[in-house]
mmCIF file of C-alpha atoms in Angstrom:
data_model
loop_
_atom_site.group_PDB
_atom_site.id
_atom_site.type_symbol
_atom_site.label_atom_id
_atom_site.label_comp_id
_atom_site.label_asym_id
_atom_site.label_seq_id
_atom_site.Cartn_x
_atom_site.Cartn_y
_atom_site.Cartn_z
ATOM 1 C CA MET A 1 -1.646 33.881 -37.537
ATOM 2 C CA MET A 2 -1.884 35.924 -34.488
ATOM 3 C CA HIS A 3 -1.525 34.070 -31.150
ATOM 4 C CA GLY A 4 -0.262 36.863 -28.945
ATOM 5 C CA SER A 5 -2.186 39.351 -26.670
ATOM 6 C CA ASN A 6 -5.255 40.967 -28.212
ATOM 7 C CA SER A 7 -4.607 44.077 -30.151
ATOM 8 C CA TYR A 8 -7.939 44.123 -31.927
ATOM 9 C CA GLY A 9 -9.214 47.373 -30.495
ATOM 10 C CA ARG A 10 -9.309 50.236 -32.972
ATOM 11 C CA VAL A 11 -8.567 53.938 -32.227
ATOM 12 C CA ALA A 12 -10.781 56.585 -34.003
ATOM 13 C CA PHE A 13 -8.821 58.666 -36.455
ATOM 14 C CA LEU A 14 -9.451 61.972 -34.673
ATOM 15 C CA ASP A 15 -8.112 60.464 -31.446
ATOM 16 C CA THR A 16 -4.713 59.774 -33.121
ATOM 17 C CA LEU A 17 -4.281 63.603 -33.705
ATOM 18 C CA PRO A 18 -2.811 66.160 -31.239
ATOM 19 C CA PRO A 19 -5.497 68.442 -29.916
ATOM 20 C CA GLU A 20 -4.474 71.522 -32.006
ATOM 21 C CA ALA A 21 -4.320 69.400 -35.202
ATOM 22 C CA SER A 22 -7.614 67.740 -34.401
ATOM 23 C CA ALA A 23 -9.298 71.152 -33.860
ATOM 24 C CA ALA A 24 -7.880 72.478 -37.187
ATOM 25 C CA PHE A 25 -9.119 69.348 -39.031
ATOM 26 C CA ALA A 26 -12.577 69.766 -37.389
ATOM 27 C CA ARG A 27 -12.997 73.231 -39.005
ATOM 28 C CA LEU A 28 -12.863 71.803 -42.516
ATOM 29 C CA GLY A 29 -15.823 71.086 -44.712
ATOM 30 C CA THR A 30 -19.558 71.461 -44.136
ATOM 31 C CA ARG A 31 -21.380 70.095 -41.110
ATOM 32 C CA ARG A 32 -24.398 67.820 -41.830
ATOM 33 C CA CYS A 33 -26.844 65.736 -39.776
ATOM 34 C CA TYR A 34 -28.307 62.418 -40.710
ATOM 35 C CA ALA A 35 -31.291 60.453 -39.389
ATOM 36 C CA ALA A 36 -31.364 56.606 -39.007
ATOM 37 C CA GLY A 37 -31.340 55.004 -42.406
ATOM 38 C CA ASP A 38 -29.896 57.937 -44.241
ATOM 39 C CA VAL A 39 -27.046 57.093 -46.689
ATOM 40 C CA LEU A 40 -23.874 59.128 -46.150
ATOM 41 C CA ILE A 41 -21.995 57.374 -48.998
ATOM 42 C CA HIS A 42 -23.324 55.423 -52.020
ATOM 43 C CA GLU A 43 -21.383 52.520 -53.447
ATOM 44 C CA GLY A 44 -20.294 53.265 -57.004
ATOM 45 C CA ASP A 45 -20.711 56.991 -56.589
ATOM 46 C CA HIS A 46 -17.814 59.171 -57.971
ATOM 47 C CA ALA A 47 -17.988 61.767 -55.287
ATOM 48 C CA GLN A 48 -14.596 62.614 -53.905
ATOM 49 C CA GLU A 49 -15.390 63.795 -50.456
ATOM 50 C CA LEU A 50 -14.139 62.630 -46.933
ATOM 51 C CA VAL A 51 -16.719 62.189 -44.263
ATOM 52 C CA VAL A 52 -15.675 62.883 -40.672
ATOM 53 C CA LEU A 53 -18.025 61.423 -38.023
ATOM 54 C CA HIS A 54 -18.583 63.568 -34.904
ATOM 55 C CA GLU A 55 -21.510 61.837 -33.252
ATOM 56 C CA GLY A 56 -23.339 58.533 -33.792
ATOM 57 C CA LEU A 57 -22.634 55.270 -35.575
ATOM 58 C CA VAL A 58 -22.658 54.018 -39.161
ATOM 59 C CA LYS A 59 -22.454 50.691 -40.926
ATOM 60 C CA VAL A 60 -20.397 49.942 -43.944
ATOM 61 C CA THR A 61 -21.937 47.506 -46.545
ATOM 62 C CA ALA A 62 -21.106 46.376 -50.021
ATOM 63 C CA ARG A 63 -23.136 44.690 -52.791
ATOM 64 C CA LEU A 64 -22.491 41.055 -53.662
ATOM 65 C CA ASP A 65 -24.277 38.664 -56.003
ATOM 66 C CA ARG A 66 -28.011 38.093 -55.840
ATOM 67 C CA GLY A 67 -28.556 41.474 -54.299
ATOM 68 C CA ARG A 68 -26.948 40.569 -51.022
ATOM 69 C CA GLU A 69 -25.338 43.414 -49.110
ATOM 70 C CA PRO A 70 -23.430 42.181 -46.140
ATOM 71 C CA LEU A 71 -22.129 44.286 -43.294
ATOM 72 C CA MET A 72 -18.348 44.964 -43.763
ATOM 73 C CA ASP A 73 -17.611 47.195 -40.748
ATOM 74 C CA ILE A 74 -18.913 49.643 -38.217
ATOM 75 C CA ARG A 75 -17.552 53.232 -37.655
ATOM 76 C CA ILE A 76 -18.170 55.517 -34.748
ATOM 77 C CA ALA A 77 -17.565 59.223 -33.706
ATOM 78 C CA GLY A 78 -13.927 60.254 -34.422
ATOM 79 C CA ASP A 79 -13.744 57.886 -37.429
ATOM 80 C CA ILE A 80 -13.524 58.895 -41.042
ATOM 81 C CA VAL A 81 -15.145 57.217 -44.075
ATOM 82 C CA GLY A 82 -14.584 57.540 -47.829
ATOM 83 C CA GLU A 83 -10.955 58.360 -47.491
ATOM 84 C CA VAL A 84 -9.851 56.279 -50.592
ATOM 85 C CA ALA A 85 -12.310 57.934 -52.984
ATOM 86 C CA ALA A 86 -11.494 61.295 -51.346
ATOM 87 C CA MET A 87 -7.892 60.867 -52.543
ATOM 88 C CA GLY A 88 -9.031 60.271 -56.112
ATOM 89 C CA VAL A 89 -8.601 56.485 -56.094
ATOM 90 C CA GLY A 90 -11.696 55.267 -57.994
ATOM 91 C CA PRO A 91 -15.395 55.346 -57.183
ATOM 92 C CA ARG A 92 -16.985 54.576 -53.758
ATOM 93 C CA SER A 93 -16.384 50.931 -52.916
ATOM 94 C CA ALA A 94 -19.050 50.678 -50.240
ATOM 95 C CA THR A 95 -22.202 52.210 -48.841
ATOM 96 C CA VAL A 96 -22.145 53.945 -45.524
ATOM 97 C CA THR A 97 -25.597 54.234 -43.733
ATOM 98 C CA ALA A 98 -26.398 55.982 -40.388
ATOM 99 C CA CYS A 99 -27.588 53.539 -37.676
ATOM 100 C CA GLY A 100 -29.079 56.363 -35.630
ATOM 101 C CA GLU A 101 -28.726 60.116 -35.468
ATOM 102 C CA VAL A 102 -25.347 61.056 -36.936
ATOM 103 C CA ALA A 103 -23.520 64.373 -37.080
ATOM 104 C CA ALA A 104 -20.561 64.548 -39.575
ATOM 105 C CA THR A 105 -18.468 66.895 -41.557
ATOM 106 C CA VAL A 106 -18.162 66.383 -45.395
ATOM 107 C CA ILE A 107 -14.913 67.630 -46.767
ATOM 108 C CA PRO A 108 -14.386 68.049 -50.570
ATOM 109 C CA ARG A 109 -11.212 66.694 -52.042
ATOM 110 C CA TYR A 110 -9.716 70.038 -53.033
ATOM 111 C CA GLU A 111 -10.115 71.253 -49.445
ATOM 112 C CA LEU A 112 -8.604 68.080 -48.006
ATOM 113 C CA GLU A 113 -5.650 68.118 -50.302
ATOM 114 C CA ALA A 114 -4.786 71.767 -49.574
ATOM 115 C CA PHE A 115 -5.072 71.046 -45.853
ATOM 116 C CA LEU A 116 -2.858 67.884 -45.941
ATOM 117 C CA LEU A 117 -0.234 69.708 -47.878
ATOM 118 C CA ALA A 118 -0.115 72.453 -45.191
ATOM 119 C CA HIS A 119 -0.251 69.874 -42.339
ATOM 120 C CA PRO A 120 2.064 67.009 -43.249
ATOM 121 C CA GLU A 121 1.713 65.464 -39.722
ATOM 122 C CA ILE A 122 -2.025 64.863 -40.320
ATOM 123 C CA SER A 123 -1.176 63.457 -43.758
ATOM 124 C CA LEU A 124 1.141 60.938 -42.018
ATOM 125 C CA SER A 125 -1.627 60.029 -39.550
ATOM 126 C CA LEU A 126 -4.066 59.411 -42.396
ATOM 127 C CA MET A 127 -1.571 57.186 -44.174
ATOM 128 C CA ARG A 128 -1.049 55.198 -40.922
ATOM 129 C CA MET A 129 -4.888 54.857 -40.549
ATOM 130 C CA VAL A 130 -5.256 53.596 -44.130
ATOM 131 C CA CYS A 131 -2.384 51.181 -43.638
ATOM 132 C CA GLY A 132 -4.050 49.901 -40.455
ATOM 133 C CA ARG A 133 -7.262 49.208 -42.237
ATOM 134 C CA LEU A 134 -5.410 47.413 -44.976
ATOM 135 C CA ARG A 135 -3.486 45.276 -42.446
ATOM 136 C CA ARG A 136 -6.780 44.536 -40.605
ATOM 137 C CA SER A 137 -8.361 43.404 -43.946
ATOM 138 C CA ASP A 138 -5.400 41.067 -44.614
ATOM 139 C CA ARG A 139 -5.652 39.642 -41.193
ATOM 140 C CA LEU A 140 -9.376 38.924 -41.520
ATOM 141 C CA ARG A 141 -8.765 37.132 -44.850
ATOM 142 C CA LEU A 142 -6.254 34.957 -43.191
ATOM 143 C CA GLU A 143 -8.425 34.268 -40.316
ATOM 144 C CA PHE A 144 -11.457 33.429 -42.434
ATOM 145 C CA GLY A 145 -9.400 30.699 -44.242
ATOM 146 C CA GLY A 146 -7.479 29.396 -41.199
ATOM 147 C CA TYR A 147 -9.777 29.295 -38.214
ATOM 148 C CA PRO A 148 -13.167 27.686 -37.467
ATOM 149 C CA VAL A 149 -16.230 29.882 -36.939
ATOM 150 C CA PRO A 150 -16.235 29.902 -33.083
ATOM 151 C CA VAL A 151 -12.554 31.331 -33.126
ATOM 152 C CA ARG A 152 -13.526 33.993 -35.746
ATOM 153 C CA LEU A 153 -16.625 34.966 -33.962
ATOM 154 C CA ALA A 154 -14.746 35.332 -30.557
ATOM 155 C CA ARG A 155 -12.171 37.563 -32.345
ATOM 156 C CA VAL A 156 -14.905 39.728 -33.752
ATOM 157 C CA LEU A 157 -16.505 39.994 -30.287
ATOM 158 C CA LEU A 158 -13.128 40.919 -28.842
ATOM 159 C CA GLU A 159 -12.633 43.733 -31.402
ATOM 160 C CA LEU A 160 -16.143 45.031 -30.767
ATOM 161 C CA ALA A 161 -15.666 44.851 -27.022
ATOM 162 C CA ALA A 162 -12.349 46.684 -27.281
ATOM 163 C CA THR A 163 -13.497 49.350 -29.500
ATOM 164 C CA TYR A 164 -17.130 49.931 -28.427
ATOM 165 C CA GLY A 165 -17.375 48.204 -25.060
ATOM 166 C CA GLN A 166 -18.793 50.063 -22.043
ATOM 167 C CA ARG A 167 -18.010 48.776 -18.589
ATOM 168 C CA GLU A 168 -21.188 47.874 -16.758
ATOM 169 C CA ARG A 169 -20.756 46.186 -13.295
ATOM 170 C CA ASN A 170 -18.945 42.834 -13.953
ATOM 171 C CA SER A 171 -19.340 42.871 -17.709
ATOM 172 C CA LEU A 172 -18.560 44.799 -20.902
ATOM 173 C CA ARG A 173 -21.649 45.972 -22.865
ATOM 174 C CA ILE A 174 -20.997 46.215 -26.524
ATOM 175 C CA ASP A 175 -22.875 49.394 -27.617
ATOM 176 C CA VAL A 176 -23.535 48.127 -31.148
ATOM 177 C CA ALA A 177 -26.855 46.445 -31.835
ATOM 178 C CA LEU A 178 -26.159 43.561 -34.351
ATOM 179 C CA SER A 179 -28.378 40.939 -35.743
ATOM 180 C CA GLN A 180 -27.120 37.227 -36.172
ATOM 181 C CA ALA A 181 -26.918 37.930 -39.903
ATOM 182 C CA GLU A 182 -24.667 40.942 -39.315
ATOM 183 C CA PHE A 183 -22.433 38.896 -36.962
ATOM 184 C CA ALA A 184 -22.273 36.276 -39.658
ATOM 185 C CA ALA A 185 -21.167 38.923 -42.160
ATOM 186 C CA LEU A 186 -18.488 40.314 -39.939
ATOM 187 C CA THR A 187 -17.280 36.737 -39.224
ATOM 188 C CA GLY A 188 -17.314 35.578 -42.787
ATOM 189 C CA ALA A 189 -19.597 32.618 -41.926
ATOM 190 C CA GLY A 190 -23.126 31.392 -42.504
ATOM 191 C CA THR A 191 -25.963 32.601 -40.213
ATOM 192 C CA ARG A 192 -26.641 29.093 -38.807
ATOM 193 C CA SER A 193 -22.984 28.492 -37.837
ATOM 194 C CA VAL A 194 -22.674 31.820 -36.165
ATOM 195 C CA GLN A 195 -26.031 31.107 -34.375
ATOM 196 C CA LYS A 196 -24.571 27.782 -33.000
ATOM 197 C CA ALA A 197 -21.353 29.596 -31.931
ATOM 198 C CA LEU A 198 -23.299 32.312 -30.121
ATOM 199 C CA THR A 199 -25.400 29.687 -28.391
ATOM 200 C CA ARG A 200 -22.303 27.886 -27.236
ATOM 201 C CA LEU A 201 -20.805 31.175 -25.872
ATOM 202 C CA ARG A 202 -24.016 31.892 -23.964
ATOM 203 C CA GLN A 203 -24.064 28.324 -22.569
ATOM 204 C CA LYS A 204 -20.608 28.765 -21.226
ATOM 205 C CA ARG A 205 -21.557 32.239 -19.744
ATOM 206 C CA ILE A 206 -18.895 33.961 -21.701
ATOM 207 C CA ILE A 207 -21.503 36.314 -23.138
ATOM 208 C CA THR A 208 -25.160 37.091 -22.696
ATOM 209 C CA THR A 209 -27.518 38.897 -25.129
ATOM 210 C CA ASP A 210 -30.553 41.161 -24.648
ATOM 211 C CA ASN A 211 -32.421 43.012 -27.231
ATOM 212 C CA ARG A 212 -29.651 42.715 -29.764
ATOM 213 C CA ARG A 213 -27.025 44.039 -27.179
ATOM 214 C CA THR A 214 -24.230 41.675 -26.305
ATOM 215 C CA TYR A 215 -22.598 41.638 -22.826
ATOM 216 C CA VAL A 216 -19.173 40.031 -22.409
ATOM 217 C CA ARG A 217 -19.273 38.416 -18.958
ATOM 218 C CA ASP A 218 -15.972 36.398 -19.166
ATOM 219 C CA LEU A 219 -13.292 38.359 -21.043
ATOM 220 C CA ASP A 220 -10.536 35.691 -20.282
ATOM 221 C CA GLY A 221 -12.944 32.984 -21.623
ATOM 222 C CA LEU A 222 -13.460 34.936 -24.773
ATOM 223 C CA HIS A 223 -9.773 35.319 -25.230
ATOM 224 C CA GLU A 224 -9.365 31.657 -24.750
ATOM 225 C CA THR A 225 -12.058 30.853 -27.387
ATOM 226 C CA ALA A 226 -10.275 33.195 -29.707
ATOM 227 C CA LEU A 227 -6.982 31.379 -29.142
ATOM 228 C CA LEU A 228 -5.522 34.629 -27.723
ATOM 229 C CA ARG A 229 -3.724 35.198 -24.474
ATOM 230 C CA ALA A 230 -5.822 37.506 -22.185
ATOM 231 C CA ARG A 231 -4.137 40.632 -21.074
ATOM 232 C CA PRO A 232 -2.951 40.852 -17.411
ATOM 233 C CA GLY A 233 -5.716 41.977 -15.118
ATOM 234 C CA SER A 234 -8.411 41.543 -17.712
ATOM 235 C CA THR A 235 -11.891 41.652 -16.411
ATOM 236 C CA PRO A 236 -14.765 40.810 -16.040
ATOM 237 C CA ARG A 237 -14.573 37.231 -14.909
ATOM 238 C CA LYS A 238 -17.244 34.568 -14.685
ATOM 239 C CA PRO A 239 -20.027 35.426 -12.221
ATOM 240 C CA HIS A 240 -20.316 33.296 -9.270
#
């Protein structure tokens, strides 16, 4: 279990590449635009294409029993989706849906493979990204079994703040609009339990919410709730 400083923020794949490699990678495939609600990837589909996100936000969901389709993850500009199927490892394992206007590039498998063979440094970056996602998945499984809901929720909020947070006066605005049910899915808990944990965080003025936006007001307090040490100089602090 993790008890050290927070390392939950994720770096978009394109941001891990040198400028020249990123520019070359961006020239692959076919550029496409999607509107809110459009599906970029269908779970169970056998298409072998990599999707590179350039603008916008998408959500990743997967079907469970009784028709449930919980939120598994969120991806933003610079991220890639569909990398496993694009490398020929089975059908699509999840559905990817645009949460607003999205600009992306769709790269077929044959074009991706030829490019990676010619650019082994990008192939290595792709492998590292896939390994990072597997490690994150393993960590989440451990946390879901080993920590109570308030701790798991605080860690989800820390990851969202580190990855999508925008500084706004004395707070961090998480630029992802999530419902309580979606927070519950990301936390691996029931909606009622997450609702109680969110209420507790609001009562302690660690976070505030407005129109499905979440503002982290006390980053140190959120680290404390997550059982993680805050980074030196972390802000914002509690308002006076």
